[in-house]
Coordinates of C-alpha atoms in Angstrom, one line a residue:
M1 CA 51.0 0.8 4.7
P2 CA 50.0 -1.7 2.0
E3 CA 46.5 -1.7 0.7
S4 CA 44.0 -4.3 2.0
P5 CA 43.5 -7.2 -0.4
A6 CA 40.5 -7.0 -2.7
H7 CA 37.4 -8.6 -1.3
P8 CA 35.4 -11.2 -3.3
I9 CA 31.7 -10.3 -3.9
E10 CA 28.9 -11.6 -6.1
T11 CA 28.2 -8.5 -8.3
L12 CA 29.7 -5.1 -9.0
I13 CA 27.7 -2.6 -11.0
E14 CA 29.7 0.4 -12.4
A15 CA 27.5 3.2 -13.6
R16 CA 27.7 6.7 -15.0
W17 CA 25.3 7.8 -12.3
V18 CA 24.0 6.2 -9.1
I19 CA 20.8 7.7 -7.8
P20 CA 20.2 6.3 -4.3
V21 CA 16.9 8.3 -3.8
E22 CA 17.9 9.1 -0.2
P23 CA 19.2 11.6 0.6
A24 CA 16.7 13.2 -1.7
G25 CA 18.0 14.5 -5.0
T26 CA 21.4 12.9 -4.6
V27 CA 23.3 12.0 -7.8
L28 CA 26.6 10.2 -7.5
A29 CA 28.6 10.4 -10.7
D30 CA 31.0 7.6 -11.7
H31 CA 30.1 5.4 -8.8
S32 CA 29.6 1.7 -8.4
V33 CA 27.2 -0.5 -6.3
A34 CA 28.6 -3.7 -4.8
L35 CA 26.2 -6.6 -4.1
D36 CA 26.7 -9.8 -2.1
G37 CA 24.3 -12.2 -0.5
G38 CA 21.3 -10.4 -2.0
R39 CA 22.2 -7.1 -0.3
I40 CA 23.9 -3.9 -1.1
V41 CA 27.3 -4.0 0.6
A42 CA 28.8 -0.7 -0.6
I43 CA 28.3 2.4 -2.8
L44 CA 31.5 4.1 -3.7
P45 CA 33.5 5.8 -6.4
T46 CA 34.2 3.4 -9.3
E47 CA 38.0 3.6 -9.0
E48 CA 37.9 2.7 -5.4
A49 CA 35.4 -0.1 -6.0
R50 CA 37.8 -1.6 -8.6
R51 CA 40.6 -1.7 -5.9
R52 CA 38.4 -3.0 -3.1
F53 CA 36.3 -5.8 -4.8
V54 CA 36.7 -8.8 -7.0
P55 CA 33.2 -9.6 -8.3
R56 CA 32.0 -12.8 -9.8
H57 CA 29.7 -10.8 -12.1
Y58 CA 30.8 -7.4 -13.4
H59 CA 28.5 -4.9 -15.2
R60 CA 30.1 -1.8 -16.7
L61 CA 27.2 0.5 -17.5
T62 CA 28.9 3.6 -18.8
D63 CA 25.9 5.5 -20.0
H64 CA 23.4 4.4 -17.4
A65 CA 21.6 5.6 -14.3
V66 CA 21.4 3.0 -11.5
L67 CA 18.6 3.4 -9.1
P68 CA 16.3 1.5 -6.8
G69 CA 13.7 -0.8 -8.4
L70 CA 10.3 0.8 -8.9
V71 CA 7.5 0.0 -6.5
N72 CA 4.0 -0.3 -8.1
L73 CA 1.8 0.5 -5.2
H74 CA -1.5 -0.6 -6.7
T75 CA -2.3 -3.1 -9.3
H76 CA -4.5 -6.0 -10.3
A77 CA -1.9 -8.1 -12.1
A78 CA -4.2 -10.8 -13.5
M79 CA -6.4 -8.2 -15.2
T80 CA -3.7 -7.9 -17.8
L81 CA -5.7 -10.5 -19.7
L82 CA -8.5 -8.0 -19.9
R83 CA -6.3 -5.2 -21.4
G84 CA -8.5 -3.2 -23.8
Y85 CA -11.6 -5.4 -23.1
A86 CA -13.9 -2.5 -22.2
D87 CA -12.4 1.0 -22.9
D88 CA -13.8 4.5 -22.7
L89 CA -16.3 4.0 -20.0
P90 CA -16.9 5.5 -16.5
L91 CA -15.9 3.3 -13.6
M92 CA -19.2 1.8 -12.4
E93 CA -20.5 1.1 -15.9
W94 CA -17.0 -0.4 -16.8
L95 CA -17.2 -2.6 -13.6
K96 CA -20.8 -3.6 -13.5
A97 CA -21.6 -4.1 -17.2
H98 CA -18.3 -5.4 -18.5
I99 CA -15.5 -6.3 -16.0
W100 CA -17.5 -8.1 -13.3
P101 CA -19.5 -10.2 -15.9
A102 CA -16.2 -11.2 -17.7
E103 CA -14.6 -12.2 -14.4
A104 CA -17.7 -14.2 -13.4
R105 CA -17.3 -16.2 -16.7
H106 CA -13.5 -16.7 -16.7
M107 CA -12.3 -16.4 -13.1
S108 CA -10.1 -19.3 -12.1
P109 CA -6.6 -20.0 -10.7
D110 CA -5.3 -20.5 -14.3
F111 CA -6.7 -17.2 -15.4
V112 CA -5.1 -15.4 -12.5
R113 CA -1.8 -17.2 -12.8
D114 CA -1.5 -16.6 -16.6
G115 CA -2.5 -13.0 -16.3
A116 CA -0.2 -12.3 -13.4
R117 CA 2.8 -13.9 -15.2
L118 CA 2.1 -11.7 -18.2
A119 CA 2.0 -8.7 -15.8
C120 CA 5.2 -9.7 -14.1
A121 CA 7.0 -9.8 -17.4
E122 CA 5.7 -6.4 -18.4
M123 CA 6.6 -4.9 -15.0
L124 CA 10.1 -6.4 -14.8
R125 CA 10.9 -5.1 -18.3
G126 CA 9.7 -1.6 -17.2
G127 CA 11.9 -1.6 -14.0
I128 CA 9.2 -2.5 -11.5
T129 CA 10.7 -4.9 -8.9
C130 CA 7.9 -4.9 -6.4
F131 CA 4.1 -4.7 -6.8
N132 CA 1.2 -4.4 -4.4
D133 CA -1.7 -6.6 -5.7
M134 CA -5.4 -6.9 -5.1
Y135 CA -7.2 -9.8 -6.8
F136 CA -9.0 -13.1 -6.5
F137 CA -7.1 -16.3 -6.1
P138 CA -4.1 -14.5 -4.5
E139 CA -2.2 -17.8 -4.3
A140 CA -2.0 -17.8 -8.1
V141 CA -0.6 -14.2 -8.0
A142 CA 2.0 -15.3 -5.4
E143 CA 3.0 -18.3 -7.6
A144 CA 3.5 -16.1 -10.6
A145 CA 5.6 -13.5 -8.6
L146 CA 7.8 -16.3 -7.3
D147 CA 8.2 -17.8 -10.7
A148 CA 9.3 -14.4 -12.0
G149 CA 11.5 -13.7 -9.1
M150 CA 9.7 -10.5 -8.2
R151 CA 8.9 -9.0 -4.9
A152 CA 5.1 -8.8 -4.3
A153 CA 2.7 -7.7 -1.6
I154 CA -0.2 -10.1 -1.9
G155 CA -3.6 -8.7 -1.1
L156 CA -5.9 -10.9 0.8
I157 CA -9.0 -9.7 -1.0
V158 CA -12.4 -9.4 0.7
V159 CA -15.8 -8.5 -0.7
D160 CA -19.3 -9.1 0.6
F161 CA -20.5 -11.0 -2.4
P162 CA -19.7 -14.5 -3.6
T163 CA -17.3 -15.1 -6.5
A164 CA -15.6 -18.2 -7.9
Y165 CA -12.9 -17.7 -5.3
A166 CA -15.0 -17.5 -2.1
G167 CA -18.5 -17.5 -0.9
D168 CA -18.7 -14.9 1.9
P169 CA -16.5 -12.5 3.8
D170 CA -15.3 -15.2 6.3
D171 CA -14.5 -17.5 3.5
Y172 CA -12.3 -14.8 1.8
L173 CA -10.5 -14.1 5.1
N174 CA -10.0 -17.8 6.0
K175 CA -8.5 -18.6 2.6
G176 CA -6.4 -15.5 2.7
F177 CA -4.9 -16.3 6.2
A178 CA -4.3 -19.9 5.2
L179 CA -2.3 -18.6 2.2
R180 CA -0.3 -16.2 4.4
D181 CA 0.5 -18.9 6.9
R182 CA 1.7 -21.1 4.1
L183 CA 3.9 -18.6 2.4
R184 CA 4.9 -16.2 5.2
D185 CA 8.5 -17.3 5.2
E186 CA 9.0 -16.5 1.5
P187 CA 11.5 -13.6 1.5
L188 CA 10.0 -12.0 -1.7
L189 CA 6.4 -12.0 -0.4
S190 CA 4.6 -9.8 2.1
F191 CA 0.8 -9.5 2.6
T192 CA -1.9 -7.0 3.0
L193 CA -5.6 -7.2 3.9
A194 CA -7.4 -6.0 0.8
P195 CA -11.1 -5.1 1.2
H196 CA -12.0 -4.0 -2.3
A197 CA -13.9 -0.7 -1.6
P198 CA -16.4 0.9 0.8
Y199 CA -19.2 0.2 -1.7
S200 CA -18.4 -3.6 -1.8
V201 CA -17.7 -4.2 1.9
G202 CA -20.1 -3.8 4.8
D203 CA -19.5 -2.5 8.3
D204 CA -19.3 -6.0 10.0
T205 CA -16.6 -7.1 7.6
F206 CA -14.7 -3.8 8.0
E207 CA -14.7 -4.3 11.8
K208 CA -13.2 -7.8 11.4
I209 CA -10.6 -6.4 9.1
A210 CA -9.6 -3.7 11.5
T211 CA -9.2 -6.2 14.3
F212 CA -7.1 -8.6 12.2
A213 CA -5.0 -5.8 10.8
S214 CA -4.2 -4.7 14.3
Q215 CA -3.5 -8.2 15.6
L216 CA -1.4 -9.4 12.7
D217 CA 0.3 -6.0 11.9
L218 CA -0.9 -6.1 8.3
P219 CA -1.5 -3.1 6.0
I220 CA -5.0 -2.4 4.7
H221 CA -5.1 -1.9 0.9
I222 CA -8.4 -0.4 -0.3
H223 CA -9.9 1.7 -3.1
L224 CA -11.1 4.9 -1.6
H225 CA -12.8 8.2 -2.8
E226 CA -12.2 7.2 -6.4
T227 CA -15.4 8.8 -7.8
E228 CA -18.0 11.3 -6.8
D229 CA -20.6 8.5 -7.3
E230 CA -18.9 6.4 -4.6
I231 CA -19.2 9.3 -2.2
Q232 CA -22.9 10.0 -3.0
Q233 CA -23.7 6.3 -2.5
S234 CA -22.0 6.3 0.9
L235 CA -23.9 9.5 2.0
A236 CA -27.2 7.9 0.9
R237 CA -26.5 4.5 2.6
Y238 CA -24.4 5.4 5.6
Q239 CA -25.0 9.1 6.0
Q240 CA -21.3 9.8 5.9
R241 CA -18.5 10.0 3.4
P242 CA -16.4 6.8 2.9
L243 CA -13.3 8.0 4.7
A244 CA -15.3 9.1 7.7
R245 CA -16.9 5.7 7.8
L246 CA -13.6 3.9 7.7
H247 CA -12.2 6.2 10.4
N248 CA -15.2 5.5 12.7
L249 CA -14.8 1.8 12.1
G250 CA -11.1 2.0 13.2
L251 CA -9.4 1.4 9.8
T252 CA -7.4 4.6 9.5
G253 CA -3.8 4.7 10.7
P254 CA -0.3 4.1 9.5
G255 CA -1.3 0.8 8.0
L256 CA -3.9 2.2 5.6
I257 CA -3.0 2.4 1.9
A258 CA -5.9 4.4 0.3
V259 CA -6.0 3.9 -3.5
H260 CA -6.9 6.8 -5.8
G261 CA -8.1 9.4 -3.3
V262 CA -9.4 11.6 -6.1
H263 CA -12.2 13.3 -4.2
L264 CA -10.7 14.3 -0.8
N265 CA -11.7 17.6 0.8
A266 CA -9.3 19.6 3.0
D267 CA -10.5 18.0 6.2
E268 CA -10.1 14.5 4.8
Q269 CA -6.6 15.3 3.6
A270 CA -5.7 16.5 7.1
L271 CA -7.2 13.3 8.6
L272 CA -5.1 11.1 6.3
A273 CA -2.0 13.1 7.3
A274 CA -2.8 13.1 11.1
Q275 CA -3.5 9.3 11.0
G276 CA -0.2 8.6 9.1
C277 CA -2.1 7.0 6.2
H278 CA -0.7 6.5 2.7
L279 CA -2.0 7.2 -0.7
A280 CA -1.5 5.1 -3.9
H281 CA -1.8 7.6 -6.7
C282 CA -2.9 6.1 -10.1
P283 CA -3.0 9.1 -12.4
A284 CA -3.5 7.3 -15.8
S285 CA -6.3 5.2 -14.5
N286 CA -8.0 8.2 -12.9
L287 CA -7.9 10.0 -16.2
K288 CA -9.0 7.1 -18.4
L289 CA -12.0 6.3 -16.2
A290 CA -12.8 10.1 -16.0
S291 CA -12.6 9.8 -12.2
G292 CA -10.9 13.2 -11.8
F293 CA -7.7 14.7 -10.6
A294 CA -6.3 13.7 -7.2
P295 CA -5.2 16.8 -5.1
I296 CA -1.6 15.6 -5.0
A297 CA 0.0 19.0 -4.4
S298 CA -2.3 19.7 -1.5
L299 CA -1.8 16.2 0.0
L300 CA 2.0 16.6 -0.2
Q301 CA 1.7 19.9 1.6
H302 CA -0.3 18.1 4.3
G303 CA 2.5 15.6 4.6
V304 CA 0.7 12.5 3.3
N305 CA 3.1 9.8 2.1
I306 CA 2.2 9.2 -1.6
G307 CA 3.3 6.3 -3.7
I308 CA 2.5 5.6 -7.4
G309 CA 0.5 2.8 -8.8
T310 CA -0.6 1.8 -12.3
D311 CA -3.9 0.1 -11.4
G312 CA -4.7 -2.9 -13.6
A313 CA -4.0 -3.1 -17.3
A314 CA -7.7 -3.3 -17.9
S315 CA -8.1 0.4 -16.9
N316 CA -4.8 1.9 -17.8
N317 CA -3.9 0.0 -20.3
K318 CA -0.2 -0.5 -19.4
L319 CA 1.9 -1.2 -16.3
D320 CA 4.4 1.6 -16.9
L321 CA 5.6 3.5 -13.8
F322 CA 7.9 5.7 -15.9
A323 CA 4.8 7.1 -17.7
E324 CA 3.0 7.4 -14.3
M325 CA 5.8 9.4 -12.8
R326 CA 5.8 11.9 -15.6
L327 CA 2.0 12.1 -15.6
A328 CA 1.9 12.5 -11.9
A329 CA 4.4 15.4 -11.9
L330 CA 2.7 17.2 -14.8
L331 CA -0.8 16.9 -13.4
A332 CA 0.2 18.1 -10.0
K333 CA 1.7 21.2 -11.6
G334 CA -1.3 21.8 -13.8
V335 CA -3.9 21.3 -11.2
S336 CA -2.2 23.5 -8.6
S337 CA -0.9 26.1 -11.0
D338 CA 2.5 25.6 -9.4
A339 CA 5.4 24.4 -11.6
A340 CA 7.3 23.4 -8.4
A341 CA 4.4 21.4 -6.9
L342 CA 5.9 18.0 -7.7
P343 CA 9.6 18.2 -8.7
A344 CA 11.3 15.3 -10.6
H345 CA 13.1 14.0 -7.5
T346 CA 9.8 13.9 -5.6
A347 CA 8.2 11.9 -8.4
L348 CA 11.1 9.4 -8.4
Q349 CA 10.8 9.1 -4.6
M350 CA 7.1 8.4 -4.9
A351 CA 7.8 5.6 -7.4
T352 CA 10.4 4.0 -5.1
L353 CA 10.9 4.8 -1.4
N354 CA 7.4 6.2 -0.8
G355 CA 5.8 3.0 -2.1
A356 CA 8.1 0.9 0.0
R357 CA 7.3 3.0 3.0
A358 CA 3.5 2.4 2.5
L359 CA 4.1 -1.3 2.4
G360 CA 6.3 -1.3 5.5
L361 CA 9.2 -2.4 3.4
D362 CA 11.3 0.8 3.5
D363 CA 13.9 -0.9 5.8
K364 CA 14.5 -3.4 2.9
I365 CA 13.9 -1.6 -0.4
G366 CA 13.1 1.7 -2.0
S367 CA 16.5 3.3 -1.8
L368 CA 20.1 2.3 -2.4
I369 CA 21.7 2.1 1.1
P370 CA 24.3 -0.5 2.2
G371 CA 22.5 -3.2 4.1
K372 CA 19.3 -3.0 2.1
Q373 CA 18.1 -5.7 -0.3
A374 CA 19.6 -5.4 -3.8
D375 CA 16.4 -4.4 -5.7
I376 CA 18.1 -2.3 -8.4
I377 CA 17.5 -1.2 -12.0
A378 CA 19.7 0.3 -14.7
V379 CA 18.4 2.8 -17.3
D380 CA 20.3 3.5 -20.4
L381 CA 20.4 7.3 -21.0
S382 CA 22.6 7.2 -24.1
S383 CA 19.8 7.4 -26.7
V384 CA 19.0 10.5 -28.7
E385 CA 15.7 10.8 -26.8
T386 CA 17.6 11.6 -23.5
Q387 CA 20.4 13.7 -24.9
P388 CA 21.9 16.0 -23.7
C389 CA 21.5 14.9 -20.0
F390 CA 22.1 17.8 -17.7
D391 CA 20.3 16.1 -14.8
P392 CA 19.7 12.4 -14.8
I393 CA 16.8 12.6 -12.4
S394 CA 15.0 15.0 -14.7
A395 CA 15.9 12.7 -17.6
L396 CA 14.4 9.7 -15.8
V397 CA 11.1 11.4 -15.0
Y398 CA 10.5 13.7 -17.9
A399 CA 12.3 12.1 -20.9
A400 CA 13.1 8.4 -20.4
G401 CA 10.8 5.5 -21.0
R402 CA 10.5 2.0 -19.7
E403 CA 12.0 0.7 -23.0
Q404 CA 15.3 2.2 -21.8
V405 CA 15.5 -0.1 -18.7
S406 CA 18.4 -2.5 -19.5
H407 CA 19.0 -4.4 -16.3
V408 CA 16.9 -5.4 -13.3
W409 CA 18.1 -7.1 -10.1
V410 CA 15.7 -8.4 -7.4
D411 CA 17.4 -9.5 -4.2
G412 CA 20.7 -9.3 -6.0
Q413 CA 19.5 -11.8 -8.7
L414 CA 19.6 -10.6 -12.3
R415 CA 16.0 -10.7 -13.7
L416 CA 16.5 -8.6 -16.8
D417 CA 19.8 -8.8 -18.6
N418 CA 20.4 -6.3 -21.4
R419 CA 16.7 -6.1 -21.9
Q420 CA 16.2 -9.9 -21.9
L421 CA 14.1 -11.6 -19.2
T422 CA 16.0 -14.3 -17.3
T423 CA 13.1 -16.1 -15.6
L424 CA 10.1 -15.9 -17.9
D425 CA 9.7 -17.2 -21.5
V426 CA 8.2 -14.5 -23.7
R427 CA 7.0 -17.0 -26.2
E428 CA 5.1 -19.0 -23.6
L429 CA 3.5 -15.7 -22.3
R430 CA 2.4 -14.8 -25.8
L431 CA 0.8 -18.2 -26.3
A432 CA -1.1 -18.1 -23.0
A433 CA -2.3 -14.6 -23.8
S434 CA -3.5 -15.7 -27.3
V435 CA -5.4 -18.7 -25.8
W436 CA -7.2 -16.4 -23.3
H437 CA -7.9 -13.8 -26.0
S438 CA -9.6 -16.5 -28.1
R439 CA -11.6 -17.9 -25.2
I440 CA -12.7 -14.5 -23.9
S441 CA -13.6 -13.2 -27.4
T442 CA -15.6 -16.3 -28.3
E443 CA -17.7 -16.2 -25.1
R444 CA -18.2 -12.5 -25.4
E445 CA -19.8 -13.0 -28.8
Q446 CA -22.2 -15.7 -27.6
P447 CA -25.8 -14.5 -27.1

């Protein structure tokens, strides 16, 4: 019987290894990924792919691992403009004495748009194709993400105090819902309700958020149990720990994305697991702010879904999920005294599929499966720093760096081509950063 004629497609990516993330630990040697219409249409041995498909765009990546785009489960993209602004301080001093005053002076749609565009460039160059953001003027973050061609979960931020963005909790919510209504059909955008933290949001506001989250089927994205001080404040003010307070107010459940979770006792870990909550683990930020060590090995044993986030560049100071994967794995081993506590394949899953699952996007992204959206990255493992390569998953987590990301596709569209951005002008980004640096530095020096 004669072979079927070759089928035309948009893109064919040939790779030394394809790492689909699910099934867990799978490595497909000498395989190719076929893309068409923004989706993955097939993953198959390269020789067979050459016979079956005629691509418009062909990428032969003979020394590369091809894998799902990374999902940054927690960031404040615009705060890239405050990178290095106030280092080596504990969280509340950092926030109250430095970051919040700087934001009060400079917060505007232009600040957020320029900072988010800078962050998008950094993230794309590092293999991040989707980020979960929490910040003021979320419409400017959405605009930046769309300009970059990135996938983003836009947090509809809520706090109980006025800012340049909104005057009171109802104002925050109304502006957020108006934005969601306006952009809800954008295929690269999704939305979360983003109350900042238990210490900045009151009970009445939380009750409204719980109601809206249920009615609109929106995730809730919140900082939680980040520091011991946060817990002591809650005990003094509400006579209960923050997670217990959220649970009593109806906020726990499969839609809750708890960020940090550094100080969780055994009962709280069990509650998160029983409620189907998710955790955004930000190991570098936790260390830099001296917040502590999240009990990741124990949370994994409880069955909590854990993704990885960078936090903002003001507290990290980089948006690098390769570094976070490695740090997360090493810390989990060290804290638990168990070298197998967080294996390389689990760390990679945390940075991809688990983050997608927390955002309710795991039917679209987070793994390489025919029918899913084509959010894909290629990592060049030919350098001396990653040789020899016995296990490409181990190489990605423990040896490779974001500088080895060579190609990035979002929705099947090439956003990084041989390490060059296709949607953002690096010179323009540098100029904007320079302008903001001068403005912030000048106002900082004024008495």
